[in-house]
Coordinates of C-alpha atoms in Angstrom, one line a residue:
Chain A
M1223 CA 0.0 0.0 0.0
D1224 CA 1.3 3.3 -0.9
L1225 CA 0.9 6.5 1.1
Q1226 CA 0.2 8.7 -1.8
N1227 CA -2.3 6.3 -3.5
M1228 CA -4.5 6.0 -0.5
N1229 CA -7.9 7.0 -1.6
P1230 CA -9.2 9.8 0.7
S1231 CA -12.8 8.8 0.2
S1232 CA -12.4 5.1 0.6
L1233 CA -14.3 3.2 3.1
K1234 CA -11.2 2.9 5.3
S1235 CA -10.4 6.5 5.5
R1236 CA -14.0 7.5 6.0
F1237 CA -14.4 5.1 8.8
A1238 CA -11.0 6.1 10.3
T1239 CA -11.8 9.8 10.4
R1240 CA -15.2 9.2 11.9
F1241 CA -14.0 6.8 14.5
L1242 CA -11.2 9.0 15.6
R1243 CA -13.5 11.9 15.9
A1244 CA -15.8 9.8 18.0
L1245 CA -12.9 8.7 20.1
T1246 CA -11.8 12.2 20.9
K1247 CA -15.3 13.0 21.8
I1248 CA -15.4 10.1 24.2
N1249 CA -12.1 11.1 25.7
A1250 CA -13.1 14.6 26.1
Q1251 CA -16.4 13.7 27.8
K1252 CA -15.1 11.6 30.5
P1253 CA -11.8 12.7 32.0
I1254 CA -9.6 9.8 32.8
S1255 CA -10.2 9.4 36.4
S1256 CA -9.7 5.9 37.6
S1257 CA -9.2 2.6 36.0
S1258 CA -12.1 0.9 37.7
S1259 CA -13.4 -1.9 35.7
R1260 CA -16.9 -0.5 35.6
E1261 CA -15.7 2.6 34.0
I1262 CA -13.6 0.8 31.6
F1263 CA -16.6 -1.3 30.7
Q1264 CA -18.7 1.7 30.1
R1265 CA -16.1 3.2 28.0
Y1266 CA -15.8 0.0 26.1
R1267 CA -19.5 0.1 25.4
R1268 CA -19.3 3.6 24.2
I1269 CA -16.4 2.9 22.0
K1270 CA -18.0 -0.1 20.5
V1271 CA -21.2 1.8 19.7
A1272 CA -19.0 4.6 18.2
A1273 CA -17.3 2.0 16.1
D1274 CA -20.5 0.5 14.8
K1275 CA -22.0 3.9 14.3
S1276 CA -19.1 5.3 12.4
M1277 CA -19.0 2.2 10.2
A1278 CA -22.7 2.5 9.4
Y1279 CA -22.4 6.1 8.7
S1280 CA -19.5 5.5 6.4
V1281 CA -21.7 3.2 4.4
R1282 CA -24.7 5.5 4.6
S1283 CA -27.9 3.9 3.5
R1284 CA -26.6 2.1 0.6
R1285 CA -26.8 -1.2 2.3
S1286 CA -29.5 -2.9 4.1
W1287 CA -27.4 -3.9 7.1
S1288 CA -26.2 -0.3 7.6
R1289 CA -29.7 0.9 7.5
A1290 CA -30.7 -1.6 10.1
T1291 CA -27.7 -0.7 12.3
L1292 CA -28.5 3.0 12.1
W1293 CA -32.1 2.3 12.9
R1294 CA -31.1 0.2 15.8
L1295 CA -28.7 2.8 17.1
R1296 CA -31.2 5.5 16.8
T1297 CA -34.0 3.9 18.6
R1298 CA -31.9 2.2 21.3
S1299 CA -33.9 2.4 24.5
P1300 CA -33.0 -0.5 26.7
R1301 CA -35.9 0.1 29.1
S1302 CA -39.0 -0.7 27.2
R1303 CA -39.8 -4.0 25.6
L1304 CA -42.3 -2.3 23.4
A1305 CA -39.7 -0.2 21.9
T1306 CA -37.7 -3.2 21.1
L1307 CA -40.6 -5.0 19.5
A1308 CA -41.5 -1.9 17.5
R1309 CA -38.0 -1.5 16.4
R1310 CA -37.8 -5.1 15.2
S1311 CA -41.0 -4.9 13.3
S1312 CA -40.0 -1.7 11.7
V1313 CA -36.6 -3.0 10.8
K1314 CA -38.4 -5.9 9.2
T1315 CA -40.7 -3.8 7.1
R1316 CA -37.9 -1.4 6.3
T1317 CA -35.6 -4.1 5.2
T1318 CA -38.4 -5.9 3.4
R1319 CA -39.1 -2.8 1.4
A1320 CA -35.5 -2.2 0.7
A1321 CA -34.8 -5.8 -0.2
S1322 CA -37.9 -6.4 -2.3
H1323 CA -36.5 -5.1 -5.5
G1324 CA -37.1 -7.9 -7.9
A1325 CA -37.3 -10.5 -5.3
T1326 CA -40.8 -11.7 -5.2
V1327 CA -39.9 -14.3 -2.7
V1328 CA -39.6 -11.7 0.0
D1329 CA -43.3 -11.1 0.3
R1330 CA -43.7 -14.7 1.1
K1331 CA -40.8 -14.9 3.4
S1332 CA -41.5 -11.9 5.5
H1333 CA -44.5 -13.5 7.0
G1334 CA -42.6 -15.4 9.5
K1335 CA -39.5 -17.4 10.0
E1336 CA -41.2 -20.7 9.7
N1337 CA -41.8 -20.1 6.0
K1338 CA -38.2 -19.7 5.2
E1339 CA -36.5 -22.9 4.6
D1340 CA -33.9 -22.0 2.0
G1341 CA -30.4 -22.3 3.4
G1342 CA -31.8 -24.0 6.5
V1343 CA -30.4 -23.6 10.0
E1344 CA -27.2 -21.9 8.9
A1345 CA -29.0 -19.2 7.1
E1346 CA -31.0 -18.6 10.2
E1347 CA -27.8 -18.1 12.1
L1348 CA -26.4 -15.9 9.5
R1349 CA -29.5 -13.8 9.6
E1350 CA -29.0 -13.3 13.3
L1351 CA -25.5 -12.2 12.8
V1352 CA -25.9 -9.8 10.0
P1353 CA -27.9 -6.8 11.1
G1354 CA -31.2 -6.5 9.4
G1355 CA -31.0 -10.0 8.0
E1356 CA -34.2 -11.3 9.4
A1357 CA -36.3 -10.2 6.6
M1358 CA -34.2 -11.0 3.7
D1359 CA -34.2 -14.0 1.4
L1360 CA -31.1 -16.0 0.9
C1361 CA -30.0 -14.1 -2.2
N1362 CA -30.0 -10.7 -0.7
L1363 CA -28.7 -12.1 2.6
L1364 CA -25.6 -13.4 0.8
D1365 CA -25.0 -10.0 -0.8
E1366 CA -25.3 -8.2 2.5
T1367 CA -23.0 -10.7 4.2
A1368 CA -20.3 -10.1 1.6
H1369 CA -20.4 -6.4 2.0
Y1370 CA -20.7 -6.7 5.8
I1371 CA -17.6 -8.9 5.9
K1372 CA -15.7 -6.4 3.9
C1373 CA -16.7 -3.6 6.2
L1374 CA -15.9 -5.6 9.3
T1375 CA -12.5 -6.4 8.1
T1376 CA -11.9 -2.7 7.4
Q1377 CA -13.1 -1.9 10.9
V1378 CA -10.9 -4.4 12.5
Q1379 CA -7.9 -3.2 10.6
V1380 CA -8.4 0.4 11.6
M1381 CA -9.2 -0.3 15.2
R1382 CA -6.2 -2.5 15.5
T1383 CA -4.0 0.2 14.2
I1384 CA -5.5 2.7 16.6
A1385 CA -5.0 0.3 19.5
N1386 CA -1.4 -0.1 18.5
L1387 CA -0.9 3.6 18.4
Y1388 CA -2.3 3.8 21.8
S1389 CA -0.1 1.1 23.1
L1390 CA 3.0 2.6 21.7
H1391 CA 2.6 6.1 22.9
Chain B
M1493 CA -42.4 -28.0 -49.9
L1494 CA -39.6 -25.9 -48.5
H1495 CA -37.9 -25.3 -51.8
R1496 CA -41.1 -23.8 -53.1
L1497 CA -41.0 -21.5 -50.2
E1498 CA -37.5 -20.4 -51.0
S1499 CA -38.5 -19.8 -54.5
L1500 CA -41.2 -17.5 -53.3
E1501 CA -38.7 -15.7 -51.2
S1502 CA -36.4 -15.2 -54.0
C1503 CA -39.0 -13.3 -55.9
N1504 CA -38.7 -9.6 -55.8
Y1505 CA -41.3 -8.6 -53.3
N1506 CA -41.4 -5.3 -51.6
G1507 CA -41.8 -4.9 -47.9
M1508 CA -39.9 -6.5 -45.1
G1509 CA -42.6 -8.8 -44.1
V1510 CA -42.4 -11.0 -47.1
A1511 CA -39.9 -13.4 -45.8
V1512 CA -41.8 -13.4 -42.6
L1513 CA -44.8 -14.3 -44.4
E1514 CA -43.1 -17.1 -46.0
R1515 CA -42.0 -18.4 -42.7
Q1516 CA -45.4 -18.2 -41.5
A1517 CA -46.6 -20.0 -44.5
A1518 CA -44.1 -22.7 -43.8
S1519 CA -45.3 -22.9 -40.2
L1520 CA -48.8 -23.1 -41.3
K1521 CA -47.9 -25.9 -43.6
W1522 CA -46.4 -27.9 -40.8
Q1523 CA -49.5 -27.3 -38.7
Q1524 CA -51.9 -28.4 -41.3
Q1525 CA -50.1 -31.5 -42.2
N1526 CA -51.2 -32.7 -38.8
Y1527 CA -54.7 -32.3 -39.6
V1528 CA -55.7 -34.6 -42.4
V1529 CA -59.4 -33.7 -42.4
Q1530 CA -58.9 -30.1 -43.0
H1531 CA -56.8 -30.7 -46.0
N1532 CA -59.7 -31.5 -48.1
N1533 CA -61.6 -28.5 -46.9
L1534 CA -58.8 -26.2 -47.5
V1535 CA -58.3 -27.6 -51.0
E1536 CA -61.9 -26.8 -51.5
L1537 CA -61.2 -23.3 -50.4
C1538 CA -58.3 -23.1 -52.7
A1539 CA -60.5 -24.1 -55.6
S1540 CA -62.7 -21.2 -55.0
S1541 CA -61.6 -18.0 -56.7
M1542 CA -60.1 -15.0 -55.0
P1543 CA -63.3 -13.0 -54.8
Q1544 CA -64.9 -15.8 -53.1
L1545 CA -62.1 -15.9 -50.6
Q1546 CA -62.5 -12.3 -50.2
G1547 CA -66.1 -12.9 -49.4
L1548 CA -65.1 -15.4 -46.9
T1549 CA -63.7 -13.0 -44.5
G1550 CA -66.7 -10.8 -44.6
S1551 CA -69.4 -13.4 -44.3
N1552 CA -69.9 -16.4 -42.4
L1553 CA -69.0 -19.3 -44.6
G1554 CA -71.1 -21.8 -43.1
S1555 CA -70.4 -23.1 -39.7
G1556 CA -69.1 -26.3 -40.9
Q1557 CA -66.5 -24.9 -43.1
M1558 CA -65.5 -22.3 -40.7
V1559 CA -65.1 -24.8 -38.1
E1560 CA -63.0 -27.0 -40.3
L1561 CA -60.8 -24.2 -41.2
K1562 CA -60.4 -23.2 -37.7
R1563 CA -59.4 -26.6 -36.6
P1564 CA -55.8 -26.4 -37.7
E1565 CA -55.6 -23.1 -35.8
V1566 CA -57.0 -24.5 -32.7
F1567 CA -56.0 -21.6 -30.7
L1568 CA -58.0 -19.2 -32.7
G1569 CA -61.2 -17.9 -31.3
S1570 CA -64.4 -17.7 -33.2
D1571 CA -63.8 -14.4 -34.9
D1572 CA -60.1 -14.9 -35.2
F1573 CA -60.1 -16.1 -38.7
Q1574 CA -60.6 -12.6 -39.9
E1575 CA -57.8 -11.3 -37.7
F1576 CA -55.7 -14.1 -38.8
V1577 CA -56.2 -13.2 -42.3
N1578 CA -55.1 -9.7 -41.5
F1579 CA -52.1 -10.9 -39.8
P1580 CA -48.8 -10.4 -40.9
V1581 CA -48.7 -9.0 -44.3
A1582 CA -46.1 -7.4 -46.3
G1583 CA -46.2 -4.0 -47.6
A1584 CA -49.1 -2.8 -49.6
E1585 CA -47.2 -3.6 -52.8
F1586 CA -47.6 -7.2 -52.2
G1587 CA -49.0 -8.5 -55.3
D1588 CA -51.7 -11.0 -55.2
S1589 CA -51.4 -12.0 -58.7
E1590 CA -47.7 -12.6 -58.5
K1591 CA -48.2 -14.9 -55.6
L1592 CA -50.9 -16.8 -57.4
D1593 CA -48.6 -17.3 -60.3
M1594 CA -45.8 -18.6 -58.3
V1595 CA -47.9 -21.1 -56.5
P1596 CA -49.1 -24.0 -58.6
P1597 CA -52.7 -24.9 -58.1
E1598 CA -51.9 -28.3 -56.8
A1599 CA -49.9 -26.7 -54.0
A1600 CA -50.9 -27.8 -50.6
A1601 CA -53.6 -26.1 -48.7
D1602 CA -51.1 -24.2 -46.7
Y1603 CA -50.5 -21.7 -49.4
C1604 CA -54.2 -20.9 -49.5
I1605 CA -54.1 -19.3 -46.2
S1606 CA -51.2 -17.1 -47.2
R1607 CA -53.1 -16.2 -50.3
T1608 CA -56.1 -15.3 -48.5
S1609 CA -54.1 -13.4 -46.1
S1610 CA -52.5 -11.5 -48.9
C1611 CA -55.7 -10.2 -50.2
Q1612 CA -57.1 -8.7 -47.1
M1613 CA -55.4 -5.4 -47.1
T1614 CA -58.3 -3.3 -46.3
A1615 CA -59.0 -3.5 -42.6
L1616 CA -55.6 -3.0 -41.3
N1617 CA -54.4 -1.6 -38.1
T1618 CA -51.1 -0.5 -39.3
S1619 CA -49.5 0.2 -36.0
V1620 CA -50.4 -3.2 -34.8
M1621 CA -49.2 -4.7 -38.0
K1622 CA -45.9 -3.1 -37.6
E1623 CA -45.5 -4.4 -34.2
E1624 CA -46.5 -7.9 -35.2
R1625 CA -44.1 -7.7 -38.1
E1626 CA -41.3 -6.7 -35.8
D1627 CA -42.2 -9.5 -33.6
M1628 CA -42.2 -12.0 -36.3
I1629 CA -38.9 -10.6 -37.6
L1630 CA -37.4 -10.9 -34.2
E1631 CA -38.4 -14.4 -34.0
K1632 CA -37.3 -15.1 -37.4
M1633 CA -34.0 -13.6 -36.8
E1634 CA -33.7 -15.5 -33.6
S1635 CA -34.3 -18.7 -35.4
T1636 CA -32.1 -18.1 -38.4
T1637 CA -29.0 -16.8 -36.8
G1638 CA -26.4 -19.4 -36.2
S1639 CA -26.5 -18.7 -32.6
G1640 CA -30.2 -18.8 -32.5
R1641 CA -30.2 -21.7 -30.3
K1642 CA -28.0 -20.0 -27.8
S1643 CA -30.0 -16.9 -27.9
F1644 CA -32.9 -18.8 -26.7
N1645 CA -32.0 -18.1 -23.2
K1646 CA -34.3 -16.4 -20.8
R1647 CA -33.5 -12.8 -21.6
K1648 CA -34.5 -12.7 -25.2
P1649 CA -37.6 -14.8 -24.8
E1650 CA -38.6 -12.4 -22.1
A1651 CA -38.4 -9.6 -24.6
V1652 CA -40.5 -11.6 -26.9
A1653 CA -42.8 -12.3 -24.1
D1654 CA -43.0 -8.6 -23.4
H1655 CA -43.9 -8.1 -27.0
K1656 CA -46.5 -10.7 -26.7
G1657 CA -47.8 -9.2 -23.5
K1658 CA -48.2 -5.9 -25.3
N1659 CA -49.9 -7.5 -28.2
K1660 CA -52.2 -9.3 -25.9
R1661 CA -53.3 -6.1 -24.5
I1662 CA -53.9 -4.6 -27.8
K1663 CA -55.7 -7.3 -29.6
G1664 CA -57.0 -10.1 -27.6
E1665 CA -56.2 -13.7 -27.0
G1666 CA -56.0 -14.8 -30.5
E1667 CA -53.1 -12.9 -31.9
P1668 CA -50.5 -13.8 -29.4
E1669 CA -51.3 -17.4 -29.6
V1670 CA -51.1 -17.3 -33.3
K1671 CA -47.6 -15.8 -32.9
T1672 CA -46.7 -18.3 -30.3
K1673 CA -47.6 -21.1 -32.5
C1674 CA -45.9 -19.6 -35.5
S1675 CA -42.8 -18.9 -33.6
T1676 CA -42.8 -22.4 -32.2
E1677 CA -43.0 -23.7 -35.7
I1678 CA -40.3 -21.4 -36.9
S1679 CA -38.0 -22.6 -34.2
R1680 CA -38.8 -26.1 -35.0
N1681 CA -38.0 -25.5 -38.5
S1682 CA -34.7 -23.9 -37.9
S1683 CA -33.5 -26.2 -35.2
K1684 CA -34.4 -29.6 -36.4
E1685 CA -31.1 -30.9 -35.3
N1686 CA -31.6 -29.8 -31.7
S1687 CA -34.5 -32.1 -31.1
K1688 CA -34.0 -32.7 -27.5
A1689 CA -35.9 -29.7 -26.3
S1690 CA -38.3 -28.8 -29.1
E1691 CA -40.8 -31.2 -27.9
V1692 CA -41.2 -29.6 -24.6
Q1693 CA -42.1 -26.2 -25.9
K1694 CA -45.5 -25.3 -24.8
L1695 CA -47.9 -22.5 -25.4
D1696 CA -46.4 -20.1 -22.9
Y1697 CA -44.6 -17.0 -23.8
I1698 CA -41.2 -17.7 -22.5
H1699 CA -39.2 -19.6 -25.1
V1700 CA -36.5 -21.1 -23.1
R1701 CA -34.4 -23.9 -24.6
A1702 CA -34.6 -26.3 -21.8
R1703 CA -31.6 -28.3 -21.0
R1704 CA -31.6 -32.0 -21.3
G1705 CA -33.8 -33.7 -18.7
Q1706 CA -35.0 -30.6 -17.1
A1707 CA -38.5 -29.3 -16.8
T1708 CA -39.6 -26.2 -18.5
D1709 CA -42.6 -24.9 -16.5
S1710 CA -42.1 -21.4 -15.2
H1711 CA -41.8 -22.4 -11.6
S1712 CA -38.9 -24.7 -12.0
L1713 CA -37.3 -22.2 -14.4
A1714 CA -37.5 -19.5 -11.8
E1715 CA -36.2 -21.9 -9.2
R1716 CA -33.3 -22.8 -11.3
A1717 CA -32.4 -19.1 -12.0
R1718 CA -32.6 -18.4 -8.3
R1719 CA -30.4 -21.3 -7.5
E1720 CA -27.8 -20.2 -10.0
K1721 CA -27.8 -16.7 -8.5
I1722 CA -27.3 -18.1 -5.1
S1723 CA -24.4 -20.3 -6.2
K1724 CA -22.8 -17.3 -7.9
K1725 CA -23.0 -15.3 -4.7
M1726 CA -21.6 -18.2 -2.7
K1727 CA -18.6 -18.2 -5.0
C1728 CA -18.0 -14.5 -4.3
L1729 CA -18.2 -15.1 -0.6
Q1730 CA -15.8 -17.9 -1.0
D1731 CA -13.2 -15.5 -2.2
L1732 CA -13.9 -13.1 0.7
V1733 CA -13.7 -15.6 3.4
P1734 CA -10.2 -17.0 3.7
S1735 CA -11.1 -20.4 5.0
C1736 CA -13.5 -21.5 2.4
N1737 CA -11.1 -22.7 -0.2
K1738 CA -11.2 -26.4 0.5
I1739 CA -14.8 -26.6 1.5
T1740 CA -17.5 -27.3 -1.0
G1741 CA -21.2 -27.5 -0.4
K1742 CA -23.5 -24.9 0.7
A1743 CA -23.9 -26.0 4.3
G1744 CA -20.2 -26.2 5.1
M1745 CA -19.5 -22.9 3.4
L1746 CA -22.3 -21.2 5.3
D1747 CA -20.8 -22.6 8.5
E1748 CA -17.5 -21.1 7.7
I1749 CA -19.0 -17.8 6.8
I1750 CA -20.9 -17.7 10.0
N1751 CA -17.7 -18.5 11.9
Y1752 CA -15.8 -15.8 10.1
V1753 CA -18.4 -13.2 10.8
Q1754 CA -18.6 -14.1 14.4
S1755 CA -14.8 -13.9 14.8
L1756 CA -14.7 -10.6 13.1
Q1757 CA -17.4 -9.2 15.4
R1758 CA -15.6 -10.6 18.4
Q1759 CA -12.4 -8.9 17.2
V1760 CA -14.2 -5.6 17.0
E1761 CA -15.5 -6.1 20.5
F1762 CA -12.2 -6.7 22.1
L1763 CA -10.3 -4.2 20.1
S1764 CA -12.7 -1.7 21.4
M1765 CA -12.2 -3.0 24.9
K1766 CA -8.5 -2.7 24.3
I1767 CA -8.9 0.9 23.2
A1768 CA -11.0 1.6 26.2
A1769 CA -8.5 0.1 28.5
L1770 CA -5.5 1.8 27.0
N1771 CA -7.5 5.0 26.9
S1772 CA -7.6 5.0 30.6
S1773 CA -3.9 4.9 30.9
V1774 CA -2.7 7.0 28.0
Q1775 CA -3.7 10.4 27.0
F1776 CA -4.1 10.2 23.3
N1777 CA -3.5 13.2 21.2
V1778 CA -5.5 13.0 18.1
E1779 CA -4.6 16.3 16.7
N1780 CA -1.2 15.2 16.0
L1781 CA -2.4 12.3 14.0
T1782 CA -3.0 13.5 10.5
M1783 CA -4.4 11.4 7.7
K1784 CA -0.9 11.1 6.2
E1785 CA 0.5 9.4 9.2
F1786 CA -2.4 7.1 9.7
P1787 CA -2.1 5.2 6.4
A1788 CA 1.5 4.6 7.2
Y1789 CA 0.5 2.8 10.3
V1790 CA -2.2 1.0 8.6
A1791 CA 0.0 0.0 5.7
N1792 CA 2.9 -1.3 7.8
F1793 CA 1.6 -4.6 8.9
P1794 CA 4.8 -6.5 9.1
A1795 CA 4.9 -10.1 8.2
A1796 CA 7.1 -10.2 11.2
A1797 CA 8.3 -13.2 13.1
K1798 CA 5.9 -15.0 15.2
L1799 CA 6.4 -15.0 18.9
P1800 CA 8.6 -17.9 19.8
A1801 CA 6.1 -18.9 22.4
M1802 CA 3.6 -19.8 19.8
A1803 CA 5.9 -22.3 18.3
S1804 CA 5.9 -24.3 21.4
L1805 CA 2.2 -24.9 21.5
P1806 CA 1.6 -28.1 19.7
Y1807 CA -1.7 -29.0 21.4
F1808 CA -3.8 -26.5 19.7
Q1809 CA -6.9 -27.7 18.0
L1810 CA -7.8 -24.4 16.5
N1811 CA -9.5 -24.7 13.3
P1812 CA -7.6 -22.9 10.5
L1813 CA -9.7 -19.8 10.8
Q1814 CA -9.1 -19.3 14.4
K1815 CA -5.5 -20.0 14.1
E1816 CA -5.2 -17.6 11.3
S1817 CA -7.0 -14.9 13.1
V1818 CA -4.9 -15.4 16.2
N1819 CA -1.7 -15.2 14.1
C1820 CA -2.9 -12.2 12.3
M1821 CA -3.7 -10.5 15.6
L1822 CA -0.2 -11.3 16.8
N1823 CA 1.6 -10.4 13.7
E1824 CA -0.2 -7.3 12.8
S1825 CA -0.1 -5.8 16.2
M1826 CA 3.6 -5.8 15.9
L1827 CA 4.5 -2.6 14.3
P1828 CA 8.1 -2.0 13.6
P1829 CA 9.1 -1.5 17.2
Q1830 CA 11.6 1.0 18.3
T1831 CA 13.2 -1.5 20.5
A1832 CA 12.9 -5.2 20.8
T1833 CA 11.3 -5.0 24.2
E1834 CA 8.6 -2.8 22.9
G1835 CA 7.7 -5.3 20.3
I1836 CA 7.6 -8.1 22.8
A1837 CA 5.5 -5.9 25.0
S1838 CA 3.0 -5.2 22.4
A1839 CA 2.8 -8.8 21.4
S1840 CA 2.4 -9.9 24.9
V1841 CA -0.2 -7.4 25.4
S1842 CA -2.1 -8.7 22.5
I1843 CA -1.7 -12.3 23.7
S1844 CA -2.9 -11.3 27.1
E1845 CA -5.9 -9.8 25.5
Q1846 CA -6.6 -13.1 23.9
S1847 CA -6.4 -14.9 27.1
L1848 CA -8.5 -12.3 28.8
S1849 CA -11.2 -12.5 26.2
S1850 CA -11.3 -16.2 26.3
S1851 CA -11.2 -16.8 30.0
S1852 CA -13.2 -14.2 31.8
M1853 CA -15.0 -11.7 29.8
T1854 CA -17.8 -11.3 32.2
Q1855 CA -15.5 -10.0 34.9
L1856 CA -13.1 -7.3 34.0
Q1857 CA -10.7 -7.8 36.8
P1858 CA -8.0 -9.2 34.6
F1859 CA -7.3 -5.8 33.4
S1860 CA -4.9 -5.6 36.3
T1861 CA -2.6 -7.8 34.3
W1862 CA -1.9 -5.1 31.9
N1863 CA 1.0 -4.0 34.0
M1864 CA 2.5 -7.4 34.6
D1865 CA 5.9 -8.2 33.5
P1866 CA 6.0 -9.9 30.1
Q1867 CA 8.0 -12.8 31.3
D1868 CA 5.4 -13.6 33.9
I1869 CA 2.6 -13.3 31.5
V1870 CA 3.7 -15.7 28.8
P1871 CA 3.5 -19.0 30.5
G1872 CA 0.2 -18.2 32.0
I1873 CA -1.1 -17.1 28.7
I1874 CA 0.1 -20.3 27.0
S1875 CA -1.8 -22.4 29.5
N1876 CA -4.8 -20.2 29.0
F1877 CA -4.6 -20.7 25.3
K1878 CA -4.4 -24.4 25.6
R1879 CA -7.4 -24.5 27.9
E1880 CA -9.6 -22.1 26.0
Y1881 CA -8.8 -22.9 22.4
N1882 CA -9.0 -26.6 22.8
F1883 CA -12.5 -26.8 21.5
K1884 CA -13.8 -26.8 18.1
C1885 CA -15.0 -23.8 16.2
H1886 CA -18.5 -24.0 17.6
Y1887 CA -17.9 -21.8 20.4
S1888 CA -18.3 -22.3 24.0
P1889 CA -21.5 -21.1 25.6
S1890 CA -19.6 -18.5 27.5
Y1891 CA -19.0 -16.6 24.3
K1892 CA -22.6 -16.7 23.3
T1893 CA -23.9 -15.6 26.7
Y1894 CA -21.4 -12.9 26.9
S1895 CA -22.4 -11.5 23.6
N1896 CA -26.0 -11.9 24.3
D1897 CA -26.0 -10.4 27.7
S1898 CA -23.8 -7.5 27.6
D1899 CA -24.1 -6.4 24.1
S1900 CA -27.2 -4.7 22.9
Y1901 CA -25.8 -5.0 19.4
H1902 CA -26.9 -8.5 19.3
S1903 CA -30.2 -8.0 20.9

């Protein structure tokens, strides 16, 4: 990889800038007081959310999984069960709408998981892993998985580098 | 009979639909050869003169004859004979007399129909004619090109089907079925040597050359197309996921993909934990970090030497994916160190992370081991590795519970 040829608008650089900005915000918010595990855990949560959010924002709404992630992040309210259910159903409808271009199978499949038998058990697991995957048929699910894997690898690369920078300084 | 057709074609007729008309005539001929009874009736028709034929269309011949004539064209409705007669014609210059001269009177009944069709120029819907002509030409071109057989894939027939759909809307049931039959005949004519699939062509509007031993109804076709799409996408995924090279079969590959996605997500999680932990001890100056510096760090993933400790761990039963990810974590976290000790420290830090993540994620007390001496860490870490990574890739419940409980991302 060459320094000069690095694309400033590539996924990697977009994600990196956003994530670093979020990190500085997190650092600025909470002054580093003590290393209690609880605080570290909270910070970890925030950093993880920031990582997911910045990745989803880097992808914008082009992908179903990013839309689902953004939706999840926006309506995160851990208290009410109703909110979770509402979110899930809206995610389903949203992704159904998004994924229904040309896939007539989706209408059938979105009625419930018991109708979906393509791919079998593994596809169900994959659907749980990939955000927004519950309402997709296998074809779109594979597409989304491929893009999701690519973005995850980018995310891991960038975060690892940041962590190394941290550990070196 | 065919050479007569060709002789007709060689005549100097105007209009582009002439050859089309001849094809249609040939197709009609094939049809009618199946219906012995109607031959006689058609010959009777032929015997009558042109004006009588002209009168045919206007009036009702007599139910018997009409019925007989219709029988070869089973698909035609009751009033379709007239439409059929109007159907595809050449330009207005098409000369009736010429045609009559060319065709000897003892010609088969098939030419009669074309003759009758040639005389009815009056009640024409020209726009529709043009469309039909184009349709016929399309089909004719499809059939006559050398690659006609290959072009009978789904895409072109769908275009044809679209045409047919349009025509259906314009005219009614009769016309498209006429075309279907004609095109079926045309394709049969042109691809006699490809006999394996021609028998299975039905009266639906998607002309797909079915492969040997495969069904051609629309459901199975759609299924087959879908399956091909899915297998194509699985191949792409195979390139992305590093561990899928040796595994064939959908289930195994899906398993590998699931494992890979899970491991990536887990890596993100504990990288963020690492950042959180390191954040607490180090004041990080982001302003110093420009985008120019950053790619340098990203780019410099050394393929550096593995930690010697790793070499002495023969009891691993990591599946290749896990092993690779562990190795990657170790290698890539080793930036070109300023000193050797720093490199070891960073590597040991990453190893300790591994052990931390594997052993006790739910409690965060092991963070106190950050400050331990590297030499003390390594043996403990090795034993941790052995303990924790001695299972197969279907992960221990502790992972799952961890990810389910404390992570709203998975909720």
